[in-house]
Tab-separated table of C-alpha atoms in Angstrom:
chain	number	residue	atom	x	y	z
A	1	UNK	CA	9.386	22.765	-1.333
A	2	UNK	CA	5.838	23.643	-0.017
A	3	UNK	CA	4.403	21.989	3.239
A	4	UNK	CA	2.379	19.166	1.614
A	5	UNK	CA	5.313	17.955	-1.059
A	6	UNK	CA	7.244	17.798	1.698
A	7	UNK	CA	4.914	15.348	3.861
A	8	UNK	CA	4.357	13.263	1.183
A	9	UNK	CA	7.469	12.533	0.106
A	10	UNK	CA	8.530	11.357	3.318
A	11	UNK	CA	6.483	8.129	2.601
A	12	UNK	CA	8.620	7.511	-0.730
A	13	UNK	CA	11.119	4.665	-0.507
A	14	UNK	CA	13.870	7.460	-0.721
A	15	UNK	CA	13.135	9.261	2.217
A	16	UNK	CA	15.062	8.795	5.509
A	17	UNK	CA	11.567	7.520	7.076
A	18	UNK	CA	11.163	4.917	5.242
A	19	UNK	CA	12.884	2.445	7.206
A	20	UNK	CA	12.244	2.352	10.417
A	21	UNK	CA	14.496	0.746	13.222
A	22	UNK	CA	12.826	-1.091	15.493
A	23	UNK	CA	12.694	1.144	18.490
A	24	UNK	CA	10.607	4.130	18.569
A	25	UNK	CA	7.746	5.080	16.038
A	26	UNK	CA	8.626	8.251	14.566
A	27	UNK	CA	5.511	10.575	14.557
A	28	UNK	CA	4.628	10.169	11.118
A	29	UNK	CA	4.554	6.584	11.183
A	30	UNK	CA	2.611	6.549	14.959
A	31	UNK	CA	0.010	8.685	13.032
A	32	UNK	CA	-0.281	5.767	9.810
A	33	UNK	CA	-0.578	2.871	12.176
A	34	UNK	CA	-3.804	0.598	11.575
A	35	UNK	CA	-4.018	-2.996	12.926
A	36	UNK	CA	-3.418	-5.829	11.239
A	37	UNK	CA	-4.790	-9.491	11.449
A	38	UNK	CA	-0.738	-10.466	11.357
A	39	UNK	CA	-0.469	-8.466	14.428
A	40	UNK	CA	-3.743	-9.978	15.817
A	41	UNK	CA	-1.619	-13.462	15.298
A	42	UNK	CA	1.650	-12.703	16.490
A	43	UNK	CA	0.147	-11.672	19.714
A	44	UNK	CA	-1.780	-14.812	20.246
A	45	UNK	CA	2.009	-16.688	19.521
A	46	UNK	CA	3.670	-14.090	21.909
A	47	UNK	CA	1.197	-14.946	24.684
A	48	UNK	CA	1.629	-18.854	24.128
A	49	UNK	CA	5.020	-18.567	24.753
A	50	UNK	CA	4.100	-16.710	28.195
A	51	UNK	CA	2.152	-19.063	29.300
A	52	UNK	CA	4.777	-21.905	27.750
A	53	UNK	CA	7.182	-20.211	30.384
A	54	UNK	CA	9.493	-18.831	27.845
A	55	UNK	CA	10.571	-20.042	24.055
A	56	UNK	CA	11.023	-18.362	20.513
A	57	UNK	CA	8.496	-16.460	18.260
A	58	UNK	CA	9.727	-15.888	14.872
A	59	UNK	CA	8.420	-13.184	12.506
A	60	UNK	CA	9.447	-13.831	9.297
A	61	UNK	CA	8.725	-12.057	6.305
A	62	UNK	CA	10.989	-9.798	3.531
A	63	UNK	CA	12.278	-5.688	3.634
A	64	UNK	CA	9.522	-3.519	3.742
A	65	UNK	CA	6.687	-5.816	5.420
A	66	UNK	CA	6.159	-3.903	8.403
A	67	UNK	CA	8.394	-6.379	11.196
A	68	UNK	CA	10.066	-3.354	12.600
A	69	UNK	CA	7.029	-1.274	12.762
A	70	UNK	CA	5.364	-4.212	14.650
A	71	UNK	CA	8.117	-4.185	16.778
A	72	UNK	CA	8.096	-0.815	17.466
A	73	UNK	CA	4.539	-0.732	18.525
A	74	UNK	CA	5.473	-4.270	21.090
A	75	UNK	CA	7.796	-2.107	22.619
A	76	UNK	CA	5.596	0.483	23.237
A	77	UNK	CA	3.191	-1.278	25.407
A	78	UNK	CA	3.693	-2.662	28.615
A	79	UNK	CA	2.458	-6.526	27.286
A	80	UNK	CA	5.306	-7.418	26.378
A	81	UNK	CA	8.317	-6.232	28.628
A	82	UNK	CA	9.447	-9.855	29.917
A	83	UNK	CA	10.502	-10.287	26.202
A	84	UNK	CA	13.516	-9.501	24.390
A	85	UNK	CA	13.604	-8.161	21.112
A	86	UNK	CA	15.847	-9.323	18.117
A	87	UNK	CA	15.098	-6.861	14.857
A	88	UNK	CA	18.138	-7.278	12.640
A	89	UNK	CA	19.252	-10.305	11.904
A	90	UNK	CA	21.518	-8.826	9.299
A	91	UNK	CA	23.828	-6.937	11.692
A	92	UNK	CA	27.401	-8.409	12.518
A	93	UNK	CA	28.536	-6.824	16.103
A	94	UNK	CA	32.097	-7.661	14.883
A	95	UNK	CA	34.176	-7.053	11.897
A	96	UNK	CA	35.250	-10.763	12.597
A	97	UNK	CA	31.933	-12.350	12.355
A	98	UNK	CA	29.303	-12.662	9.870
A	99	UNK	CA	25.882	-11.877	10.568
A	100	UNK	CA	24.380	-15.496	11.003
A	101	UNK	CA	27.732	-15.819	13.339
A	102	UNK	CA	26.364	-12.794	15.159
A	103	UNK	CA	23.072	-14.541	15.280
A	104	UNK	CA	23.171	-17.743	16.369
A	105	UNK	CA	25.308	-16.114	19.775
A	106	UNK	CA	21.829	-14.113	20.506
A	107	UNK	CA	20.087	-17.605	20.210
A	108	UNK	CA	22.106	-19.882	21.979
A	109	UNK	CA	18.964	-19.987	24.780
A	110	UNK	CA	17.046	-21.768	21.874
A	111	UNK	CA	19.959	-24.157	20.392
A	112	UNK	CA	18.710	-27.752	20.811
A	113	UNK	CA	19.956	-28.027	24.529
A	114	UNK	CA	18.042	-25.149	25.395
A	115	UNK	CA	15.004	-24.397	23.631
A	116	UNK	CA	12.679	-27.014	25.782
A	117	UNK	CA	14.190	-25.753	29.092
A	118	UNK	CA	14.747	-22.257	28.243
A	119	UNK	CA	13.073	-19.593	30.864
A	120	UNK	CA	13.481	-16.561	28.164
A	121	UNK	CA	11.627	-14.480	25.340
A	122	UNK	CA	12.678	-13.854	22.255
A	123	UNK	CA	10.520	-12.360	19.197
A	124	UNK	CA	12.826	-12.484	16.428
A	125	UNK	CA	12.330	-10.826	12.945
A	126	UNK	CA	14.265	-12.532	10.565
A	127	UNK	CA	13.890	-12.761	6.412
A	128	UNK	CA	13.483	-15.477	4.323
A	129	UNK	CA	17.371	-15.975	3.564
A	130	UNK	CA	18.864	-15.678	6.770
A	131	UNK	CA	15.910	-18.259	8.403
A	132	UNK	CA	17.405	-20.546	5.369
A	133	UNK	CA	20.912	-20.330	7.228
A	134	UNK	CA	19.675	-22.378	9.831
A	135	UNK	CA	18.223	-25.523	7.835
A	136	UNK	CA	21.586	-27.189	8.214
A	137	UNK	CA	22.469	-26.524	11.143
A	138	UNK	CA	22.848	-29.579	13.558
A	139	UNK	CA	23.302	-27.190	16.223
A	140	UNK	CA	19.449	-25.718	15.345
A	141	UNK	CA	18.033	-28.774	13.717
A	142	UNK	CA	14.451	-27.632	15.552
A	143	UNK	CA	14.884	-23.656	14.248
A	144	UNK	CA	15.894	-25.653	11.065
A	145	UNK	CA	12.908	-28.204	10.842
A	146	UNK	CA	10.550	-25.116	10.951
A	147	UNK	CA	13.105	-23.232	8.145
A	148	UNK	CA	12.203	-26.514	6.056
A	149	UNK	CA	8.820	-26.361	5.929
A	150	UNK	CA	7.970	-22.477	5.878
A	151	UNK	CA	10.548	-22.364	2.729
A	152	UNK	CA	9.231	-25.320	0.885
A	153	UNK	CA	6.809	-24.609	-2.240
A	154	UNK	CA	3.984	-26.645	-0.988
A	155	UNK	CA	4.039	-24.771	2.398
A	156	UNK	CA	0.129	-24.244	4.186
A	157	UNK	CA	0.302	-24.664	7.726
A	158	UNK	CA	3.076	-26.062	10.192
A	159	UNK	CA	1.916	-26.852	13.486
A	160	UNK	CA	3.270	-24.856	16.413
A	161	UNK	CA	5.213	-26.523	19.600
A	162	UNK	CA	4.541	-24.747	22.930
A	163	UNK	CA	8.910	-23.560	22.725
A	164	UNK	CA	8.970	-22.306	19.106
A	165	UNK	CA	6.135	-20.525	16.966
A	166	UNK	CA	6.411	-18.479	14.273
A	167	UNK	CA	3.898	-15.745	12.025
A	168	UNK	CA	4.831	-15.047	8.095
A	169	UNK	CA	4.178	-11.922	6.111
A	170	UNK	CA	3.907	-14.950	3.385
A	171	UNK	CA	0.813	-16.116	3.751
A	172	UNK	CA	-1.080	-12.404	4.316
A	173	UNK	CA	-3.342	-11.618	1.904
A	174	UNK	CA	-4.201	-7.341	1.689
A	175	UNK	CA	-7.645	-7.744	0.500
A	176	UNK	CA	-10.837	-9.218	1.783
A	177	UNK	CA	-13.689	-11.069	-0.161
A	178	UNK	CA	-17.621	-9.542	0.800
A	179	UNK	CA	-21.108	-11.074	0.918
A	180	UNK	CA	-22.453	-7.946	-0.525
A	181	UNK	CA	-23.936	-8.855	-4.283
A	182	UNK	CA	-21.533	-6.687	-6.170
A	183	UNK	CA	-20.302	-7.234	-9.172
A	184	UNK	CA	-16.631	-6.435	-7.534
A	185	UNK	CA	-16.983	-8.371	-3.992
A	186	UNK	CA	-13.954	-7.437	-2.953
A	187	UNK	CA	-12.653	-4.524	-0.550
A	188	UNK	CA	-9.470	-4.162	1.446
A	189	UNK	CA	-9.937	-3.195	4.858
A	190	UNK	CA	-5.689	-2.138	4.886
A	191	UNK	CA	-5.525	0.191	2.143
A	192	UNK	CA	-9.008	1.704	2.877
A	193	UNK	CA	-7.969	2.731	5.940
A	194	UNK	CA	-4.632	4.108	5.380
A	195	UNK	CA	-6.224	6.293	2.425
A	196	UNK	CA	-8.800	7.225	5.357
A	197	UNK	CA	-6.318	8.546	7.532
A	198	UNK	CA	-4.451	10.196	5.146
A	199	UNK	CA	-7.181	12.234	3.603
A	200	UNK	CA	-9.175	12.869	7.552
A	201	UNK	CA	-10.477	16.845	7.076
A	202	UNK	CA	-8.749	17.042	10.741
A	203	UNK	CA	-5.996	19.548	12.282
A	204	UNK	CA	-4.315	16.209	14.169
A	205	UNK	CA	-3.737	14.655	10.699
A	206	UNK	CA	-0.652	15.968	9.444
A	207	UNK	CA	-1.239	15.220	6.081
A	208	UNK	CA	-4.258	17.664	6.204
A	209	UNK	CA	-2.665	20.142	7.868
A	210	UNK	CA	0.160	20.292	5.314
A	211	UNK	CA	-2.668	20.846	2.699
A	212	UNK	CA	-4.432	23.843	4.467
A	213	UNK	CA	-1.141	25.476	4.784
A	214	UNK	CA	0.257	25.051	0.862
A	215	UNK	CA	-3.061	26.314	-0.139
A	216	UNK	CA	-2.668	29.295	1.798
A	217	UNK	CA	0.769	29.941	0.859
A	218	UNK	CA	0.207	32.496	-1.734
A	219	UNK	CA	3.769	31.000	-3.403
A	220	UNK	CA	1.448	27.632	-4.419
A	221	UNK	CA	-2.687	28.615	-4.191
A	222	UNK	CA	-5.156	26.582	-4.524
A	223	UNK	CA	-4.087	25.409	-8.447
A	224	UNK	CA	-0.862	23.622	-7.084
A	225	UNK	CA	-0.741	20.299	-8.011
A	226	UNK	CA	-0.305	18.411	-4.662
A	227	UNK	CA	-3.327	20.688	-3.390
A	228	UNK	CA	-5.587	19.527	-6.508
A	229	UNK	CA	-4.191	15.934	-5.924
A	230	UNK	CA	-5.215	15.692	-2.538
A	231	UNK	CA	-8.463	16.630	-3.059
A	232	UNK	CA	-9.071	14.231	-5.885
A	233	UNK	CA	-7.501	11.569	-3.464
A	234	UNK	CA	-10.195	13.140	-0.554
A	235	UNK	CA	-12.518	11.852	-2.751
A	236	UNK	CA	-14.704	8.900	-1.423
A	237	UNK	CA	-15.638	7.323	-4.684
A	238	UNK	CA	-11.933	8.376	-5.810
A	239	UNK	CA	-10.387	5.800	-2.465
A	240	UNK	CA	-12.898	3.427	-3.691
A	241	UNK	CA	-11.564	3.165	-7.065
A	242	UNK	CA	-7.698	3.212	-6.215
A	243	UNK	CA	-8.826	0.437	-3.663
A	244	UNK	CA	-10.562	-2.056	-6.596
A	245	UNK	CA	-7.269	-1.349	-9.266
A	246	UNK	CA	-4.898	-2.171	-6.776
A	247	UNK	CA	-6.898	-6.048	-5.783
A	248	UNK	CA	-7.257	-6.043	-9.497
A	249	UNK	CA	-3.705	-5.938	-9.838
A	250	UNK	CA	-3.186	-8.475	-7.407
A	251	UNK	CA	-5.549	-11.324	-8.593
A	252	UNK	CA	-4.628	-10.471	-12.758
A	253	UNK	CA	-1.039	-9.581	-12.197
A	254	UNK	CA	0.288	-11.401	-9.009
A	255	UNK	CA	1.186	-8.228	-7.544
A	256	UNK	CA	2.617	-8.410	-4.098
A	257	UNK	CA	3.772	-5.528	-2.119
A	258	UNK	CA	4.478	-4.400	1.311
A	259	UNK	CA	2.827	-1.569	3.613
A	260	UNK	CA	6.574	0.154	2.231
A	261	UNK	CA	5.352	-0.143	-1.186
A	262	UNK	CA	2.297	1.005	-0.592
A	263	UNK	CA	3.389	4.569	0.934
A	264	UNK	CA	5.557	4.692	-1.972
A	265	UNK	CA	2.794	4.431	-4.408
A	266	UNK	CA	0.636	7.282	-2.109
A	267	UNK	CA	3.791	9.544	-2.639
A	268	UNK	CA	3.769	9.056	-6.509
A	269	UNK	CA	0.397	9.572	-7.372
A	270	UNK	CA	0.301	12.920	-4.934
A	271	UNK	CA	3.661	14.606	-6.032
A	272	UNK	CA	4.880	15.151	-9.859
A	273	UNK	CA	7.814	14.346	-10.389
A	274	UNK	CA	9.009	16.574	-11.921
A	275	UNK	CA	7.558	19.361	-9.443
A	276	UNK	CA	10.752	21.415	-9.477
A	277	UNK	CA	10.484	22.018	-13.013
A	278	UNK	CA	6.212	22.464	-12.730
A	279	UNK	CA	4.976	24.689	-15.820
A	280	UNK	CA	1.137	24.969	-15.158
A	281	UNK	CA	0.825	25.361	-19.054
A	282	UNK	CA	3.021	22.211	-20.014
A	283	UNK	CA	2.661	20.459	-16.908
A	284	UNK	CA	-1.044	20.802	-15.856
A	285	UNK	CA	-2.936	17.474	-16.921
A	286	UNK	CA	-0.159	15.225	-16.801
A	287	UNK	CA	0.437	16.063	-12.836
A	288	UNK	CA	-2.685	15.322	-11.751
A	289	UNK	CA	-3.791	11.952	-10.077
A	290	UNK	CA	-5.774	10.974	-13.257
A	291	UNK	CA	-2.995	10.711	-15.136
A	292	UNK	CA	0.052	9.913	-12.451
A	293	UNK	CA	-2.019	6.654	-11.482
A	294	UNK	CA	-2.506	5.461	-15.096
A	295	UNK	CA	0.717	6.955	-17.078
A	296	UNK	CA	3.116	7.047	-14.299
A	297	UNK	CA	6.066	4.507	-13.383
A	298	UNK	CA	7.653	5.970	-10.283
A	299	UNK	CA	6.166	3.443	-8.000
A	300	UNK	CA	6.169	-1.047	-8.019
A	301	UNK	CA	2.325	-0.768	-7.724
A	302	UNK	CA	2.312	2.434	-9.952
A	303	UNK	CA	4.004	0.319	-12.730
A	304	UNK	CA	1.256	-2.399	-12.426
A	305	UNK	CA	-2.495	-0.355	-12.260
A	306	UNK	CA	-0.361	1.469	-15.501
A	307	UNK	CA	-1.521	-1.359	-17.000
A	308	UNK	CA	-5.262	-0.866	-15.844
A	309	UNK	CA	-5.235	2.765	-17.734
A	310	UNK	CA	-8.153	2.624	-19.692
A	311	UNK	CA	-6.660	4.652	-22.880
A	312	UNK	CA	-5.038	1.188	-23.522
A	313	UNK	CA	-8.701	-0.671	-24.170
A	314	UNK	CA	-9.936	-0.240	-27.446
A	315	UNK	CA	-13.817	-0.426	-27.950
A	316	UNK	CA	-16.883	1.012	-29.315
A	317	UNK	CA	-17.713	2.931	-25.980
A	318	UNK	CA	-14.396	4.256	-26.028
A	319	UNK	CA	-13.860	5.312	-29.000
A	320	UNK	CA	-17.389	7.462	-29.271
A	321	UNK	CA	-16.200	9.299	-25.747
A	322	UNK	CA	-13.110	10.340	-26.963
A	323	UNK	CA	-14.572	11.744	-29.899
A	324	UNK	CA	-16.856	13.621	-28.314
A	325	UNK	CA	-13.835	15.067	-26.677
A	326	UNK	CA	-12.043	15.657	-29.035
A	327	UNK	CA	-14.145	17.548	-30.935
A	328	UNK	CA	-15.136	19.266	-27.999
A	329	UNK	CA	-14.415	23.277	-27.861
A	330	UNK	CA	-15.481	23.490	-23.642
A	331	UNK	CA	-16.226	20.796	-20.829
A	332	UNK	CA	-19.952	19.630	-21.247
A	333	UNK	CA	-21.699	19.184	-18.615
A	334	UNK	CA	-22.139	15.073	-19.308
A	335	UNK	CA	-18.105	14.609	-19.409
A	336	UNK	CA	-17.769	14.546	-16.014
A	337	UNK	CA	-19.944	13.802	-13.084
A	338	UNK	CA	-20.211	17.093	-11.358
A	339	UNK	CA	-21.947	15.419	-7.616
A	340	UNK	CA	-19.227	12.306	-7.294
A	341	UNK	CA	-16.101	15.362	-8.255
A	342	UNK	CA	-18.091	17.541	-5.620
A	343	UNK	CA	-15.947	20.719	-4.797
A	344	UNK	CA	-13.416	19.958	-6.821
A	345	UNK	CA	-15.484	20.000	-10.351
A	346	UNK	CA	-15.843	23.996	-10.455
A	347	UNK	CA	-11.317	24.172	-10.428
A	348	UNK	CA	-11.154	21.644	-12.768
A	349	UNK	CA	-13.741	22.687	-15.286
A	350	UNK	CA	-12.269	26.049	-14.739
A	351	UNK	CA	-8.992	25.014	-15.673
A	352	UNK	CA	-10.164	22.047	-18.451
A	353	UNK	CA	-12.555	25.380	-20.280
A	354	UNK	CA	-8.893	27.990	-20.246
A	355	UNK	CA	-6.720	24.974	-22.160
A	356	UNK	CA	-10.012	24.229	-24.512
A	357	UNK	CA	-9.267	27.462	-25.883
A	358	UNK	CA	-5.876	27.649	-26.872
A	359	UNK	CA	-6.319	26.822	-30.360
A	360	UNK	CA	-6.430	23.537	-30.469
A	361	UNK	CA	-3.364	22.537	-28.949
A	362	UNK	CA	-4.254	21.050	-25.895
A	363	UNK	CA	-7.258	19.277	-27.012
A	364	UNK	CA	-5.555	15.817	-26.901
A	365	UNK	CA	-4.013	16.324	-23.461
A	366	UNK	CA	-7.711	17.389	-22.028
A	367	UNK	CA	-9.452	14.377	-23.796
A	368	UNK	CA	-7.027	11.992	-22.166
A	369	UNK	CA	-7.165	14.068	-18.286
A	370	UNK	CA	-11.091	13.525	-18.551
A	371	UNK	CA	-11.160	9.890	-20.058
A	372	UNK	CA	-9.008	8.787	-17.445
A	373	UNK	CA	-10.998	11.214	-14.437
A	374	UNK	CA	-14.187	9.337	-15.642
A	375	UNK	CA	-12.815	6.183	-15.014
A	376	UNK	CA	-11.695	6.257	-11.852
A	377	UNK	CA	-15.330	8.291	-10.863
A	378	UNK	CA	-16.887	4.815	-12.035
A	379	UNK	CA	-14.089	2.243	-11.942
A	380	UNK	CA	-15.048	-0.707	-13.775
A	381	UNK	CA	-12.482	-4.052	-15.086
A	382	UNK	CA	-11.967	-4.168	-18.900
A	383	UNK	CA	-11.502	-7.688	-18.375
A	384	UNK	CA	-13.944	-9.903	-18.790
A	385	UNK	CA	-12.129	-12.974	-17.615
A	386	UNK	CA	-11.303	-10.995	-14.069
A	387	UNK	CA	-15.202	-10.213	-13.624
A	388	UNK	CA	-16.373	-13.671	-14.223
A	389	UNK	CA	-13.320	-14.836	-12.011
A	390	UNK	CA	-15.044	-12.601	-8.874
A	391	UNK	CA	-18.347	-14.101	-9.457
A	392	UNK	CA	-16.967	-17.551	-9.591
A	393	UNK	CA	-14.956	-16.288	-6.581
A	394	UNK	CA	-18.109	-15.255	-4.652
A	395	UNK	CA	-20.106	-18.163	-5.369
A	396	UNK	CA	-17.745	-20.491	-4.124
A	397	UNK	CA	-17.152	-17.845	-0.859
A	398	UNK	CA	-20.585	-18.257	-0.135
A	399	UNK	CA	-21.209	-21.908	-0.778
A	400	UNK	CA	-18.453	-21.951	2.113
A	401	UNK	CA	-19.876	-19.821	4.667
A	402	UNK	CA	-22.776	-22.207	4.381
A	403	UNK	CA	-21.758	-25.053	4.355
């Protein structure tokens, strides 16, 4: 497995890395950290209790939101060391008690005999069901009265006491509305800057320095997939795009997904699947970005901008593109915007120019490689009802700010 395969598929949900435990950052993950606003918040709660004297902050949210990796970075600074740290709430320490058993022992300092009084710290991270354990309970009817309200439909705010507070992964949003004028006035500040750090031309960045080494490696070259596809995803106009499909997703489809997912979705548009098996003359086109992002299904947000691909939008535009390349017999120099693909135009028009000749035969597999390249060099919605939606959107944003 060359250098940068390897690298990348440590973000996928299989990989031993993907869950981290609470303790320690592994290097990987150190190097991937941005700030969040929910971190920003939980502080602020975490500091109230401080000055409160002691009490309980809960951080609830699902698997794969990023509460251990929080966690991890608490521990890691000296802010915090008067608190204690609860990460799994799903861990029994005996065979003869259940987890919620296991539980409630850790938080008998904030049962409702003790949580007014109580001198210590606690930030636990807890999910949705196990917080749900504790609406019932008599024992925890002020844990409980909070459960109520952060699990009822028409939750928006609960106000916090100056004993028990509490930050949810629920009510994050991972994109930002902008005062710019664009048609799209959207951006998210999250993904933007994880695809920034990823792609950094810099000898700390691991991710970069797996990339100068595979293309090096005379076993893989330059023309290795994972090489191409990082270069495509070094692309600024190329981050942009993958940044806009993704909030479309969210606003058309309702697509929610953790900082987890999101790694998972880096992984599967960087490594082909099927890379063991990698035959440059049947495999070429279809493992590049391009085409992983739009025809790929590896991945929860992969499944979802699959539905963005624009080979599935039928119109006039379209069609009289496709049949330019279809007919085509070598890349002209209007397919494909030779400034926004920058250094990496000359190995793909190299490449796109070899296949135009074979007869024929790979004509429809080029068409569909440069259709799809185009698009996500200018990304633009299909949907109508989405871009009227953002301007509606804006408006109101701004009548807001205003006001």
């Amino acid at each position: 497995m060359s250098k940068i395969t390897d690298i990348f598929k440590q973000l996928s949900h299989g990989s031993l890395g993907a869950v981290q435990n609470g303790c320690q950052l592994n290097e990987l993950a150190e190097y991937l950290n941005v700030d969040r606003l929910i971190e920003v918040n939980l502080k602020k709660h975490m500091d109230a209790i401080k000055q409160n004297g002691g009490g309980l902050v809960l951080l609830i949210g699902n698997a794969g939101d990023g509460k251990s990796h929080i966690i991890s970075k608490l521990k890691n600074t000296n802010d915090y060391n008067d608190f204690e740290f609860y990460n799994d709430a799903t861990a029994s320490c005996s065979p003869n008690m259940s987890s919620i058993e296991t539980l409630k022992i850790a938080l008998r300092n904030y049962d409702d005999q003790h949580i007014k009084t109580t001198s210590t710290k606690t930030l636990l991270a807890i999910n949705l069901g196990k917080l749900n354990d504790f609406v019932d309970d008599e024992n925890f009817s002020e844990i409980g009265n909070l459960a109520k309200q952060v699990l009822s439909d028409h939750y928006e705010s609960i106000n916090q006491t100056d004993y028990l507070r509490f930050v949810s992964f629920s009510n994050q949003q991972n994109f930002e509305l902008t005062q710019d004028g664009s048609e799209y006035p959207v951006e998210s500040s999250f993904i933007s800057e994880i695809l920034n750090k990823i792609t950094k031309a810099d000898c700390c960045n691991p991710f970069y320095a797996a990339y100068e080494e595979t293309k090096k490696d005379s076993h893989y070259g330059a023309m290795y997939p994972e090489v191409l596809n990082f270069e495509i995803l070094s692309l600024l106009v190329v981050k942009k795009s993958i940044v806009m499909l993704i909030i479309e997703c969210m606003v058309r489809f309702q697509l929610i997904f953790t900082p987890r997912d999101f790694f998972d979705f880096v992984c599967s548009i960087i490594v082909f699947p099927f890379s063991e098996k990698y035959n440059e003359g049947r495999h070429l086109f279809e493992s590049l970005l391009p085409s992983l992002i739009f025809s790929g299904n590896s991945s929860k947000i992969q499944k979802m901008v699959c539905q963005l691909d624009p080979l599935r939008v039928s119109s006039l535009d379209h069609n009289k593109s496709l049949a330019v390349m279809f007919t085509a017999y070598k890349l002209h120099d209007d397919m494909l915007d030779k400034n926004k693909l920058s250094c990496v135009y000359e190995s793909l028009k190299e490449k796109i120019n070899f296949y135009y000749k074979n007869h024929g035969k790979d004509t429809e597999r080029i068409s569909k490689f440069i259709f799809r390249v185009s698009h996500l060099l200018d990304y633009h919605s299909e949907s109508d009802v989405y871009r009227q939606f953002l301007r509606n959107l804006s408006l109101y944003n701004n009548e807001e700010s205003s006001s």
